[in-house]
Amino acid sequence: LLLPKSHGTIKGKVIDAETKLTLSFCDVRLEPSHLWQQTDKNGNFLFKLVPVGKFDIIVSRVGFQDIRQSNR
């Protein structure tokens, strides 16, 4: 018996579009959920046990414009 997957993982790396350098300590949010993480010193983030569904991923950091990307 195979059951549909109810949770997943979202991971990524935040990189400056101009310099191509990784950005540490950015806030990464999943909307419409209340989940958020902060990137590590290498710009990586990881969300575990994310309910399966459609989310907008919002990245913000002081001094940078917020970025929104959808997994839709």
PDB file of N, CA and C in Angstrom, residues 1-58:
ATOM      1  N   LEU A   1       0.848  -1.182   0.000  1.00  0.00           N
ATOM      2  CA  LEU A   1       0.000   0.000   0.000  1.00  0.00           C
ATOM      3  C   LEU A   1       0.889   1.239   0.000  1.00  0.00           C
ATOM      4  N   LEU A   2       0.714   2.088  -0.978  1.00  0.00           N
ATOM      5  CA  LEU A   2       1.451   3.350  -1.050  1.00  0.00           C
ATOM      6  C   LEU A   2       0.519   4.493  -0.695  1.00  0.00           C
ATOM      7  N   LEU A   3       0.935   5.280   0.241  1.00  0.00           N
ATOM      8  CA  LEU A   3       0.159   6.445   0.651  1.00  0.00           C
ATOM      9  C   LEU A   3       0.778   7.694   0.038  1.00  0.00           C
ATOM     10  N   PRO A   4      -0.027   8.682  -0.291  1.00  0.00           N
ATOM     11  CA  PRO A   4       0.543   9.919  -0.839  1.00  0.00           C
ATOM     12  C   PRO A   4       1.426  10.601   0.194  1.00  0.00           C
ATOM     13  N   LYS A   5       2.472  11.217  -0.299  1.00  0.00           N
ATOM     14  CA  LYS A   5       3.400  11.927   0.583  1.00  0.00           C
ATOM     15  C   LYS A   5       2.721  13.173   1.139  1.00  0.00           C
ATOM     16  N   SER A   6       2.754  13.340   2.450  1.00  0.00           N
ATOM     17  CA  SER A   6       2.065  14.473   3.063  1.00  0.00           C
ATOM     18  C   SER A   6       3.015  15.600   3.461  1.00  0.00           C
ATOM     19  N   HIS A   7       4.311  15.321   3.483  1.00  0.00           N
ATOM     20  CA  HIS A   7       5.296  16.335   3.853  1.00  0.00           C
ATOM     21  C   HIS A   7       6.526  16.196   2.965  1.00  0.00           C
ATOM     22  N   GLY A   8       7.235  17.296   2.790  1.00  0.00           N
ATOM     23  CA  GLY A   8       8.433  17.279   1.963  1.00  0.00           C
ATOM     24  C   GLY A   8       9.493  18.191   2.539  1.00  0.00           C
ATOM     25  N   THR A   9      10.518  18.406   1.751  1.00  0.00           N
ATOM     26  CA  THR A   9      11.650  19.237   2.135  1.00  0.00           C
ATOM     27  C   THR A   9      11.864  20.303   1.062  1.00  0.00           C
ATOM     28  N   ILE A  10      12.158  21.511   1.491  1.00  0.00           N
ATOM     29  CA  ILE A  10      12.546  22.585   0.573  1.00  0.00           C
ATOM     30  C   ILE A  10      13.902  23.076   1.034  1.00  0.00           C
ATOM     31  N   LYS A  11      14.865  23.059   0.109  1.00  0.00           N
ATOM     32  CA  LYS A  11      16.202  23.563   0.463  1.00  0.00           C
ATOM     33  C   LYS A  11      16.731  24.395  -0.687  1.00  0.00           C
ATOM     34  N   GLY A  12      17.681  25.256  -0.363  1.00  0.00           N
ATOM     35  CA  GLY A  12      18.256  26.106  -1.390  1.00  0.00           C
ATOM     36  C   GLY A  12      19.423  26.904  -0.865  1.00  0.00           C
ATOM     37  N   LYS A  13      19.918  27.759  -1.740  1.00  0.00           N
ATOM     38  CA  LYS A  13      21.047  28.631  -1.410  1.00  0.00           C
ATOM     39  C   LYS A  13      20.715  30.013  -1.947  1.00  0.00           C
ATOM     40  N   VAL A  14      20.950  31.050  -1.140  1.00  0.00           N
ATOM     41  CA  VAL A  14      20.699  32.422  -1.549  1.00  0.00           C
ATOM     42  C   VAL A  14      22.009  33.021  -2.055  1.00  0.00           C
ATOM     43  N   ILE A  15      21.947  33.525  -3.298  1.00  0.00           N
ATOM     44  CA  ILE A  15      23.134  34.064  -3.964  1.00  0.00           C
ATOM     45  C   ILE A  15      22.811  35.460  -4.492  1.00  0.00           C
ATOM     46  N   ASP A  16      23.720  36.400  -4.304  1.00  0.00           N
ATOM     47  CA  ASP A  16      23.574  37.747  -4.844  1.00  0.00           C
ATOM     48  C   ASP A  16      23.603  37.674  -6.370  1.00  0.00           C
ATOM     49  N   ALA A  17      22.590  38.230  -7.026  1.00  0.00           N
ATOM     50  CA  ALA A  17      22.474  38.148  -8.481  1.00  0.00           C
ATOM     51  C   ALA A  17      23.612  38.870  -9.206  1.00  0.00           C
ATOM     52  N   GLU A  18      24.142  39.929  -8.609  1.00  0.00           N
ATOM     53  CA  GLU A  18      25.200  40.692  -9.272  1.00  0.00           C
ATOM     54  C   GLU A  18      26.593  40.127  -9.015  1.00  0.00           C
ATOM     55  N   THR A  19      26.895  39.844  -7.758  1.00  0.00           N
ATOM     56  CA  THR A  19      28.253  39.417  -7.408  1.00  0.00           C
ATOM     57  C   THR A  19      28.440  37.907  -7.453  1.00  0.00           C
ATOM     58  N   LYS A  20      27.325  37.169  -7.449  1.00  0.00           N
ATOM     59  CA  LYS A  20      27.326  35.696  -7.410  1.00  0.00           C
ATOM     60  C   LYS A  20      27.880  35.146  -6.094  1.00  0.00           C
ATOM     61  N   LEU A  21      27.980  35.994  -5.075  1.00  0.00           N
ATOM     62  CA  LEU A  21      28.425  35.557  -3.754  1.00  0.00           C
ATOM     63  C   LEU A  21      27.222  35.089  -2.946  1.00  0.00           C
ATOM     64  N   THR A  22      27.442  34.112  -2.075  1.00  0.00           N
ATOM     65  CA  THR A  22      26.361  33.632  -1.221  1.00  0.00           C
ATOM     66  C   THR A  22      26.032  34.691  -0.166  1.00  0.00           C
ATOM     67  N   LEU A  23      24.773  34.703   0.264  1.00  0.00           N
ATOM     68  CA  LEU A  23      24.322  35.676   1.262  1.00  0.00           C
ATOM     69  C   LEU A  23      23.931  34.957   2.538  1.00  0.00           C
ATOM     70  N   SER A  24      24.666  35.250   3.586  1.00  0.00           N
ATOM     71  CA  SER A  24      24.390  34.633   4.888  1.00  0.00           C
ATOM     72  C   SER A  24      23.357  35.446   5.654  1.00  0.00           C
ATOM     73  N   PHE A  25      22.697  34.774   6.581  1.00  0.00           N
ATOM     74  CA  PHE A  25      21.778  35.381   7.543  1.00  0.00           C
ATOM     75  C   PHE A  25      20.625  36.160   6.898  1.00  0.00           C
ATOM     76  N   CYS A  26      20.110  35.616   5.779  1.00  0.00           N
ATOM     77  CA  CYS A  26      18.885  36.138   5.160  1.00  0.00           C
ATOM     78  C   CYS A  26      17.696  35.436   5.800  1.00  0.00           C
ATOM     79  N   ASP A  27      16.573  36.119   5.890  1.00  0.00           N
ATOM     80  CA  ASP A  27      15.333  35.491   6.335  1.00  0.00           C
ATOM     81  C   ASP A  27      14.654  34.875   5.124  1.00  0.00           C
ATOM     82  N   VAL A  28      14.248  33.620   5.248  1.00  0.00           N
ATOM     83  CA  VAL A  28      13.549  32.909   4.185  1.00  0.00           C
ATOM     84  C   VAL A  28      12.212  32.448   4.768  1.00  0.00           C
ATOM     85  N   ARG A  29      11.112  32.899   4.148  1.00  0.00           N
ATOM     86  CA  ARG A  29       9.768  32.567   4.637  1.00  0.00           C
ATOM     87  C   ARG A  29       9.002  31.797   3.578  1.00  0.00           C
ATOM     88  N   LEU A  30       8.114  30.927   4.034  1.00  0.00           N
ATOM     89  CA  LEU A  30       7.189  30.225   3.153  1.00  0.00           C
ATOM     90  C   LEU A  30       5.795  30.755   3.428  1.00  0.00           C
ATOM     91  N   GLU A  31       5.156  31.339   2.421  1.00  0.00           N
ATOM     92  CA  GLU A  31       3.789  31.830   2.579  1.00  0.00           C
ATOM     93  C   GLU A  31       2.879  30.976   1.720  1.00  0.00           C
ATOM     94  N   PRO A  32       1.712  30.597   2.190  1.00  0.00           N
ATOM     95  CA  PRO A  32       0.972  31.188   3.295  1.00  0.00           C
ATOM     96  C   PRO A  32       1.241  30.550   4.652  1.00  0.00           C
ATOM     97  N   SER A  33       2.228  29.696   4.791  1.00  0.00           N
ATOM     98  CA  SER A  33       2.503  29.084   6.104  1.00  0.00           C
ATOM     99  C   SER A  33       3.190  30.105   7.006  1.00  0.00           C
ATOM    100  N   HIS A  34       3.492  29.692   8.211  1.00  0.00           N
ATOM    101  CA  HIS A  34       4.218  30.547   9.150  1.00  0.00           C
ATOM    102  C   HIS A  34       5.641  30.031   9.337  1.00  0.00           C
ATOM    103  N   LEU A  35       6.131  29.248   8.376  1.00  0.00           N
ATOM    104  CA  LEU A  35       7.474  28.678   8.470  1.00  0.00           C
ATOM    105  C   LEU A  35       8.514  29.693   8.014  1.00  0.00           C
ATOM    106  N   TRP A  36       9.637  29.745   8.712  1.00  0.00           N
ATOM    107  CA  TRP A  36      10.744  30.593   8.293  1.00  0.00           C
ATOM    108  C   TRP A  36      12.051  30.006   8.791  1.00  0.00           C
ATOM    109  N   GLN A  37      13.103  30.343   8.109  1.00  0.00           N
ATOM    110  CA  GLN A  37      14.467  29.933   8.456  1.00  0.00           C
ATOM    111  C   GLN A  37      15.386  31.109   8.177  1.00  0.00           C
ATOM    112  N   GLN A  38      16.593  30.999   8.676  1.00  0.00           N
ATOM    113  CA  GLN A  38      17.621  31.972   8.342  1.00  0.00           C
ATOM    114  C   GLN A  38      18.741  31.220   7.638  1.00  0.00           C
ATOM    115  N   THR A  39      19.278  31.820   6.560  1.00  0.00           N
ATOM    116  CA  THR A  39      20.367  31.153   5.860  1.00  0.00           C
ATOM    117  C   THR A  39      21.589  31.068   6.770  1.00  0.00           C
ATOM    118  N   ASP A  40      22.378  30.016   6.560  1.00  0.00           N
ATOM    119  CA  ASP A  40      23.602  29.857   7.347  1.00  0.00           C
ATOM    120  C   ASP A  40      24.720  30.713   6.756  1.00  0.00           C
ATOM    121  N   LYS A  41      25.923  30.568   7.249  1.00  0.00           N
ATOM    122  CA  LYS A  41      27.044  31.408   6.795  1.00  0.00           C
ATOM    123  C   LYS A  41      27.398  31.166   5.333  1.00  0.00           C
ATOM    124  N   ASN A  42      26.911  30.055   4.763  1.00  0.00           N
ATOM    125  CA  ASN A  42      27.160  29.746   3.351  1.00  0.00           C
ATOM    126  C   ASN A  42      25.949  30.020   2.464  1.00  0.00           C
ATOM    127  N   GLY A  43      24.919  30.676   3.028  1.00  0.00           N
ATOM    128  CA  GLY A  43      23.733  31.031   2.258  1.00  0.00           C
ATOM    129  C   GLY A  43      22.712  29.921   2.111  1.00  0.00           C
ATOM    130  N   ASN A  44      22.902  28.792   2.792  1.00  0.00           N
ATOM    131  CA  ASN A  44      21.996  27.652   2.668  1.00  0.00           C
ATOM    132  C   ASN A  44      20.813  27.760   3.619  1.00  0.00           C
ATOM    133  N   PHE A  45      19.665  27.222   3.166  1.00  0.00           N
ATOM    134  CA  PHE A  45      18.507  27.088   4.050  1.00  0.00           C
ATOM    135  C   PHE A  45      17.861  25.727   3.814  1.00  0.00           C
ATOM    136  N   LEU A  46      17.128  25.249   4.821  1.00  0.00           N
ATOM    137  CA  LEU A  46      16.488  23.943   4.751  1.00  0.00           C
ATOM    138  C   LEU A  46      15.208  23.961   5.575  1.00  0.00           C
ATOM    139  N   PHE A  47      14.110  23.619   4.917  1.00  0.00           N
ATOM    140  CA  PHE A  47      12.831  23.442   5.597  1.00  0.00           C
ATOM    141  C   PHE A  47      12.507  21.958   5.550  1.00  0.00           C
ATOM    142  N   LYS A  48      12.288  21.346   6.706  1.00  0.00           N
ATOM    143  CA  LYS A  48      11.898  19.938   6.791  1.00  0.00           C
ATOM    144  C   LYS A  48      10.427  19.856   7.185  1.00  0.00           C
ATOM    145  N   LEU A  49       9.806  18.754   6.826  1.00  0.00           N
ATOM    146  CA  LEU A  49       8.405  18.477   7.182  1.00  0.00           C
ATOM    147  C   LEU A  49       7.462  19.585   6.719  1.00  0.00           C
ATOM    148  N   VAL A  50       7.674  20.062   5.494  1.00  0.00           N
ATOM    149  CA  VAL A  50       6.804  21.075   4.910  1.00  0.00           C
ATOM    150  C   VAL A  50       5.576  20.374   4.336  1.00  0.00           C
ATOM    151  N   PRO A  51       4.371  20.797   4.710  1.00  0.00           N
ATOM    152  CA  PRO A  51       3.181  20.183   4.130  1.00  0.00           C
ATOM    153  C   PRO A  51       3.202  20.327   2.604  1.00  0.00           C
ATOM    154  N   VAL A  52       2.817  19.272   1.905  1.00  0.00           N
ATOM    155  CA  VAL A  52       2.789  19.314   0.447  1.00  0.00           C
ATOM    156  C   VAL A  52       1.787  20.383   0.020  1.00  0.00           C
ATOM    157  N   GLY A  53       2.169  21.216  -0.927  1.00  0.00           N
ATOM    158  CA  GLY A  53       1.283  22.271  -1.405  1.00  0.00           C
ATOM    159  C   GLY A  53       2.056  23.331  -2.148  1.00  0.00           C
ATOM    160  N   LYS A  54       1.379  24.406  -2.436  1.00  0.00           N
ATOM    161  CA  LYS A  54       1.968  25.513  -3.183  1.00  0.00           C
ATOM    162  C   LYS A  54       2.340  26.628  -2.218  1.00  0.00           C
ATOM    163  N   PHE A  55       3.562  27.138  -2.371  1.00  0.00           N
ATOM    164  CA  PHE A  55       4.077  28.172  -1.490  1.00  0.00           C
ATOM    165  C   PHE A  55       4.773  29.256  -2.288  1.00  0.00           C
ATOM    166  N   ASP A  56       4.824  30.447  -1.724  1.00  0.00           N
ATOM    167  CA  ASP A  56       5.718  31.493  -2.186  1.00  0.00           C
ATOM    168  C   ASP A  56       6.899  31.493  -1.226  1.00  0.00           C
ATOM    169  N   ILE A  57       8.094  31.554  -1.781  1.00  0.00           N
ATOM    170  CA  ILE A  57       9.318  31.622  -0.985  1.00  0.00           C
ATOM    171  C   ILE A  57       9.781  33.066  -1.034  1.00  0.00           C
ATOM    172  N   ILE A  58       9.865  33.699   0.122  1.00  0.00           N
ATOM    173  CA  ILE A  58      10.262  35.103   0.203  1.00  0.00           C
ATOM    174  C   ILE A  58      11.595  35.189   0.937  1.00  0.00           C
TER     175      ILE A  58
END
